[in-house]
Amino acid sequence: MRVPSLAACLLSPLSAQATEISIGVMHQPPYMDEETRSGMFIDIIAEVLQAAGHRAKPVFLPARRGVATFEDKQIDGLLFYVGDKGQGSCRTEMYGDYQPSLIALRKSAYAIKSFDDLTGRRVGAFLGAKEYFAPFYPDYVVALTKAADYREDDIVRITKLMLNGRMDIGVMDWRIFLWTAKADSQGNQYAMQEFEKYPVFQTAWVGAQFWKPEHCQDFDRGLAAIKANGRYEAIRKKYAEALGEGR
């Protein structure tokens, strides 16, 4: 599923004075799409830097390689904060969010209020989910021991299992799930199935990271500018509507 984007024109040169800033990103639709070179996060970043007089240059890399490339100072920044892996770098204000959720078919009528409700269910999660959540949600890790089955796999495969009724509960970001489900269900019998999200996890806000303090300052200034002029909410609304988010 593609979403029309302004990123293409925003990523083109603004003027001879515009500074190009290279930013490490990874393929993760609908936030970052390597094929279209757009996505919610990329569109926001492009407009933020344009508002600050810069030009964004997204560099698509696998997650770990992106971090290593940033550490080696081969790129100016990352769309994600990696803490002590970038000693001496600076962090921007939060510009976007993930919505980690438990997801199930609405017709299953699961009354999921906590991780304990995973008991006896077939649970599928994105690769590395247990390791990722363990420091913040130890109860989640404990609850998985009571699940009827637990597996971590590619998000596309987990989504297909859910669409086919072979997985009870999925653990992933809500928007990534909607994008994947829509892309997989085009023209088949599962297109009309409705899913419910259970936000037992907290919203995960993300900020960018740069080596130069002036880049962080300019980023924050640009972010404030597009929030003030309405472009920030317009981008988020565009993707929410395309995904059917909140319906």
PDB file of N, CA, C and O in Angstrom, residues 21-24 66-78 82-92 208-217:
ATOM      1  N   ILE A  21      21.793  17.008   5.080  1.00  0.00           N
ATOM      2  CA  ILE A  21      22.038  16.251   6.302  1.00  0.00           C
ATOM      3  C   ILE A  21      21.659  14.796   6.057  1.00  0.00           C
ATOM      4  O   ILE A  21      20.505  14.486   5.739  1.00  0.00           O
ATOM      5  N   SER A  22      22.627  13.913   6.165  1.00  0.00           N
ATOM      6  CA  SER A  22      22.377  12.487   5.945  1.00  0.00           C
ATOM      7  C   SER A  22      21.858  11.847   7.225  1.00  0.00           C
ATOM      8  O   SER A  22      22.395  12.059   8.311  1.00  0.00           O
ATOM      9  N   ILE A  23      20.791  11.063   7.076  1.00  0.00           N
ATOM     10  CA  ILE A  23      20.127  10.454   8.231  1.00  0.00           C
ATOM     11  C   ILE A  23      19.915   8.972   7.979  1.00  0.00           C
ATOM     12  O   ILE A  23      19.332   8.580   6.960  1.00  0.00           O
ATOM     13  N   GLY A  24      20.385   8.131   8.893  1.00  0.00           N
ATOM     14  CA  GLY A  24      20.191   6.695   8.780  1.00  0.00           C
ATOM     15  C   GLY A  24      18.758   6.301   9.101  1.00  0.00           C
ATOM     16  O   GLY A  24      18.216   6.675  10.141  1.00  0.00           O
ATOM     17  N   GLY A  66      22.937   0.501  10.546  1.00  0.00           N
ATOM     18  CA  GLY A  66      22.693   1.926  10.678  1.00  0.00           C
ATOM     19  C   GLY A  66      23.364   2.495  11.914  1.00  0.00           C
ATOM     20  O   GLY A  66      23.984   3.567  11.872  1.00  0.00           O
ATOM     21  N   VAL A  67      23.243   1.767  13.022  1.00  0.00           N
ATOM     22  CA  VAL A  67      23.867   2.209  14.272  1.00  0.00           C
ATOM     23  C   VAL A  67      25.389   2.249  14.111  1.00  0.00           C
ATOM     24  O   VAL A  67      26.052   3.214  14.520  1.00  0.00           O
ATOM     25  N   ALA A  68      25.955   1.196  13.512  1.00  0.00           N
ATOM     26  CA  ALA A  68      27.407   1.132  13.324  1.00  0.00           C
ATOM     27  C   ALA A  68      27.890   2.249  12.408  1.00  0.00           C
ATOM     28  O   ALA A  68      28.944   2.852  12.646  1.00  0.00           O
ATOM     29  N   THR A  69      27.119   2.537  11.379  1.00  0.00           N
ATOM     30  CA  THR A  69      27.486   3.606  10.443  1.00  0.00           C
ATOM     31  C   THR A  69      27.453   4.958  11.141  1.00  0.00           C
ATOM     32  O   THR A  69      28.301   5.830  10.889  1.00  0.00           O
ATOM     33  N   PHE A  70      26.478   5.130  12.031  1.00  0.00           N
ATOM     34  CA  PHE A  70      26.391   6.373  12.802  1.00  0.00           C
ATOM     35  C   PHE A  70      27.567   6.485  13.768  1.00  0.00           C
ATOM     36  O   PHE A  70      28.192   7.546  13.884  1.00  0.00           O
ATOM     37  N   GLU A  71      27.888   5.381  14.442  1.00  0.00           N
ATOM     38  CA  GLU A  71      29.018   5.390  15.372  1.00  0.00           C
ATOM     39  C   GLU A  71      30.323   5.751  14.668  1.00  0.00           C
ATOM     40  O   GLU A  71      31.182   6.426  15.251  1.00  0.00           O
ATOM     41  N   ASP A  72      30.448   5.302  13.430  1.00  0.00           N
ATOM     42  CA  ASP A  72      31.660   5.594  12.656  1.00  0.00           C
ATOM     43  C   ASP A  72      31.624   6.986  12.035  1.00  0.00           C
ATOM     44  O   ASP A  72      32.551   7.369  11.307  1.00  0.00           O
ATOM     45  N   LYS A  73      30.535   7.716  12.294  1.00  0.00           N
ATOM     46  CA  LYS A  73      30.354   9.088  11.794  1.00  0.00           C
ATOM     47  C   LYS A  73      30.364   9.169  10.274  1.00  0.00           C
ATOM     48  O   LYS A  73      30.820  10.150   9.687  1.00  0.00           O
ATOM     49  N   GLN A  74      29.816   8.119   9.647  1.00  0.00           N
ATOM     50  CA  GLN A  74      29.680   8.131   8.198  1.00  0.00           C
ATOM     51  C   GLN A  74      28.376   8.785   7.767  1.00  0.00           C
ATOM     52  O   GLN A  74      28.176   9.065   6.581  1.00  0.00           O
ATOM     53  N   ILE A  75      27.471   8.990   8.717  1.00  0.00           N
ATOM     54  CA  ILE A  75      26.236   9.725   8.475  1.00  0.00           C
ATOM     55  C   ILE A  75      26.074  10.752   9.595  1.00  0.00           C
ATOM     56  O   ILE A  75      26.659  10.613  10.666  1.00  0.00           O
ATOM     57  N   ASP A  76      25.268  11.774   9.334  1.00  0.00           N
ATOM     58  CA  ASP A  76      25.113  12.863  10.297  1.00  0.00           C
ATOM     59  C   ASP A  76      24.196  12.511  11.459  1.00  0.00           C
ATOM     60  O   ASP A  76      24.360  13.047  12.566  1.00  0.00           O
ATOM     61  N   GLY A  77      23.222  11.647  11.203  1.00  0.00           N
ATOM     62  CA  GLY A  77      22.264  11.354  12.262  1.00  0.00           C
ATOM     63  C   GLY A  77      21.514  10.062  12.050  1.00  0.00           C
ATOM     64  O   GLY A  77      21.694   9.362  11.041  1.00  0.00           O
ATOM     65  N   LEU A  78      20.672   9.739  13.015  1.00  0.00           N
ATOM     66  CA  LEU A  78      19.783   8.579  12.968  1.00  0.00           C
ATOM     67  C   LEU A  78      18.376   9.042  13.325  1.00  0.00           C
ATOM     68  O   LEU A  78      18.215   9.972  14.128  1.00  0.00           O
ATOM     69  N   VAL A  82      19.946   6.103  20.119  1.00  0.00           N
ATOM     70  CA  VAL A  82      20.601   4.837  20.474  1.00  0.00           C
ATOM     71  C   VAL A  82      21.476   4.980  21.712  1.00  0.00           C
ATOM     72  O   VAL A  82      22.337   4.153  21.990  1.00  0.00           O
ATOM     73  N   GLY A  83      21.252   6.044  22.451  1.00  0.00           N
ATOM     74  CA  GLY A  83      21.889   6.203  23.754  1.00  0.00           C
ATOM     75  C   GLY A  83      23.396   6.155  23.729  1.00  0.00           C
ATOM     76  O   GLY A  83      24.055   6.865  22.969  1.00  0.00           O
ATOM     77  N   ASP A  84      23.972   5.264  24.556  1.00  0.00           N
ATOM     78  CA  ASP A  84      25.424   5.236  24.720  1.00  0.00           C
ATOM     79  C   ASP A  84      26.167   4.731  23.488  1.00  0.00           C
ATOM     80  O   ASP A  84      27.387   4.712  23.458  1.00  0.00           O
ATOM     81  N   LYS A  85      25.440   4.324  22.462  1.00  0.00           N
ATOM     82  CA  LYS A  85      26.100   3.898  21.229  1.00  0.00           C
ATOM     83  C   LYS A  85      26.530   5.109  20.384  1.00  0.00           C
ATOM     84  O   LYS A  85      27.156   4.963  19.359  1.00  0.00           O
ATOM     85  N   GLY A  86      26.169   6.302  20.855  1.00  0.00           N
ATOM     86  CA  GLY A  86      26.567   7.512  20.155  1.00  0.00           C
ATOM     87  C   GLY A  86      27.121   8.528  21.125  1.00  0.00           C
ATOM     88  O   GLY A  86      26.605   9.638  21.239  1.00  0.00           O
ATOM     89  N   GLN A  87      28.152   8.144  21.854  1.00  0.00           N
ATOM     90  CA  GLN A  87      28.746   9.030  22.852  1.00  0.00           C
ATOM     91  C   GLN A  87      29.176  10.342  22.211  1.00  0.00           C
ATOM     92  O   GLN A  87      29.887  10.354  21.209  1.00  0.00           O
ATOM     93  N   GLY A  88      28.729  11.448  22.811  1.00  0.00           N
ATOM     94  CA  GLY A  88      29.086  12.756  22.285  1.00  0.00           C
ATOM     95  C   GLY A  88      28.063  13.327  21.329  1.00  0.00           C
ATOM     96  O   GLY A  88      28.197  14.467  20.884  1.00  0.00           O
ATOM     97  N   SER A  89      27.029  12.547  21.002  1.00  0.00           N
ATOM     98  CA  SER A  89      25.983  13.037  20.105  1.00  0.00           C
ATOM     99  C   SER A  89      24.879  13.714  20.915  1.00  0.00           C
ATOM    100  O   SER A  89      24.885  13.691  22.145  1.00  0.00           O
ATOM    101  N   CYS A  90      23.930  14.309  20.209  1.00  0.00           N
ATOM    102  CA  CYS A  90      22.817  14.983  20.880  1.00  0.00           C
ATOM    103  C   CYS A  90      21.494  14.379  20.429  1.00  0.00           C
ATOM    104  O   CYS A  90      21.413  13.733  19.388  1.00  0.00           O
ATOM    105  N   ARG A  91      20.461  14.593  21.222  1.00  0.00           N
ATOM    106  CA  ARG A  91      19.142  14.040  20.948  1.00  0.00           C
ATOM    107  C   ARG A  91      18.137  15.167  20.749  1.00  0.00           C
ATOM    108  O   ARG A  91      18.160  16.159  21.460  1.00  0.00           O
ATOM    109  N   THR A  92      17.244  14.973  19.798  1.00  0.00           N
ATOM    110  CA  THR A  92      16.233  15.987  19.507  1.00  0.00           C
ATOM    111  C   THR A  92      14.980  15.782  20.353  1.00  0.00           C
ATOM    112  O   THR A  92      14.857  14.803  21.086  1.00  0.00           O
ATOM    113  N   ALA A 208      15.199  11.969  17.120  1.00  0.00           N
ATOM    114  CA  ALA A 208      16.364  11.738  16.264  1.00  0.00           C
ATOM    115  C   ALA A 208      17.649  12.011  17.048  1.00  0.00           C
ATOM    116  O   ALA A 208      17.616  12.560  18.152  1.00  0.00           O
ATOM    117  N   GLN A 209      18.766  11.623  16.473  1.00  0.00           N
ATOM    118  CA  GLN A 209      20.063  11.780  17.113  1.00  0.00           C
ATOM    119  C   GLN A 209      21.066  12.273  16.079  1.00  0.00           C
ATOM    120  O   GLN A 209      21.129  11.752  14.965  1.00  0.00           O
ATOM    121  N   PHE A 210      21.847  13.296  16.445  1.00  0.00           N
ATOM    122  CA  PHE A 210      22.832  13.865  15.533  1.00  0.00           C
ATOM    123  C   PHE A 210      24.167  14.056  16.253  1.00  0.00           C
ATOM    124  O   PHE A 210      24.219  14.138  17.484  1.00  0.00           O
ATOM    125  N   TRP A 211      25.225  14.165  15.451  1.00  0.00           N
ATOM    126  CA  TRP A 211      26.533  14.428  16.037  1.00  0.00           C
ATOM    127  C   TRP A 211      26.719  15.908  16.353  1.00  0.00           C
ATOM    128  O   TRP A 211      27.299  16.261  17.373  1.00  0.00           O
ATOM    129  N   LYS A 212      26.210  16.773  15.497  1.00  0.00           N
ATOM    130  CA  LYS A 212      26.417  18.197  15.682  1.00  0.00           C
ATOM    131  C   LYS A 212      25.280  18.816  16.512  1.00  0.00           C
ATOM    132  O   LYS A 212      24.113  18.681  16.137  1.00  0.00           O
ATOM    133  N   PRO A 213      25.602  19.520  17.594  1.00  0.00           N
ATOM    134  CA  PRO A 213      24.564  20.170  18.414  1.00  0.00           C
ATOM    135  C   PRO A 213      23.692  21.122  17.603  1.00  0.00           C
ATOM    136  O   PRO A 213      22.482  21.221  17.861  1.00  0.00           O
ATOM    137  N   GLU A 214      24.280  21.787  16.611  1.00  0.00           N
ATOM    138  CA  GLU A 214      23.487  22.726  15.815  1.00  0.00           C
ATOM    139  C   GLU A 214      22.428  22.016  14.980  1.00  0.00           C
ATOM    140  O   GLU A 214      21.376  22.578  14.685  1.00  0.00           O
ATOM    141  N   HIS A 215      22.704  20.761  14.621  1.00  0.00           N
ATOM    142  CA  HIS A 215      21.690  19.997  13.893  1.00  0.00           C
ATOM    143  C   HIS A 215      20.507  19.666  14.802  1.00  0.00           C
ATOM    144  O   HIS A 215      19.353  19.713  14.371  1.00  0.00           O
ATOM    145  N   CYS A 216      20.779  19.324  16.051  1.00  0.00           N
ATOM    146  CA  CYS A 216      19.696  19.064  17.007  1.00  0.00           C
ATOM    147  C   CYS A 216      18.893  20.337  17.262  1.00  0.00           C
ATOM    148  O   CYS A 216      17.655  20.311  17.311  1.00  0.00           O
ATOM    149  N   GLN A 217      19.591  21.452  17.401  1.00  0.00           N
ATOM    150  CA  GLN A 217      18.906  22.724  17.640  1.00  0.00           C
ATOM    151  C   GLN A 217      18.047  23.115  16.449  1.00  0.00           C
ATOM    152  O   GLN A 217      16.902  23.555  16.609  1.00  0.00           O
TER     153      GLN A 217
END
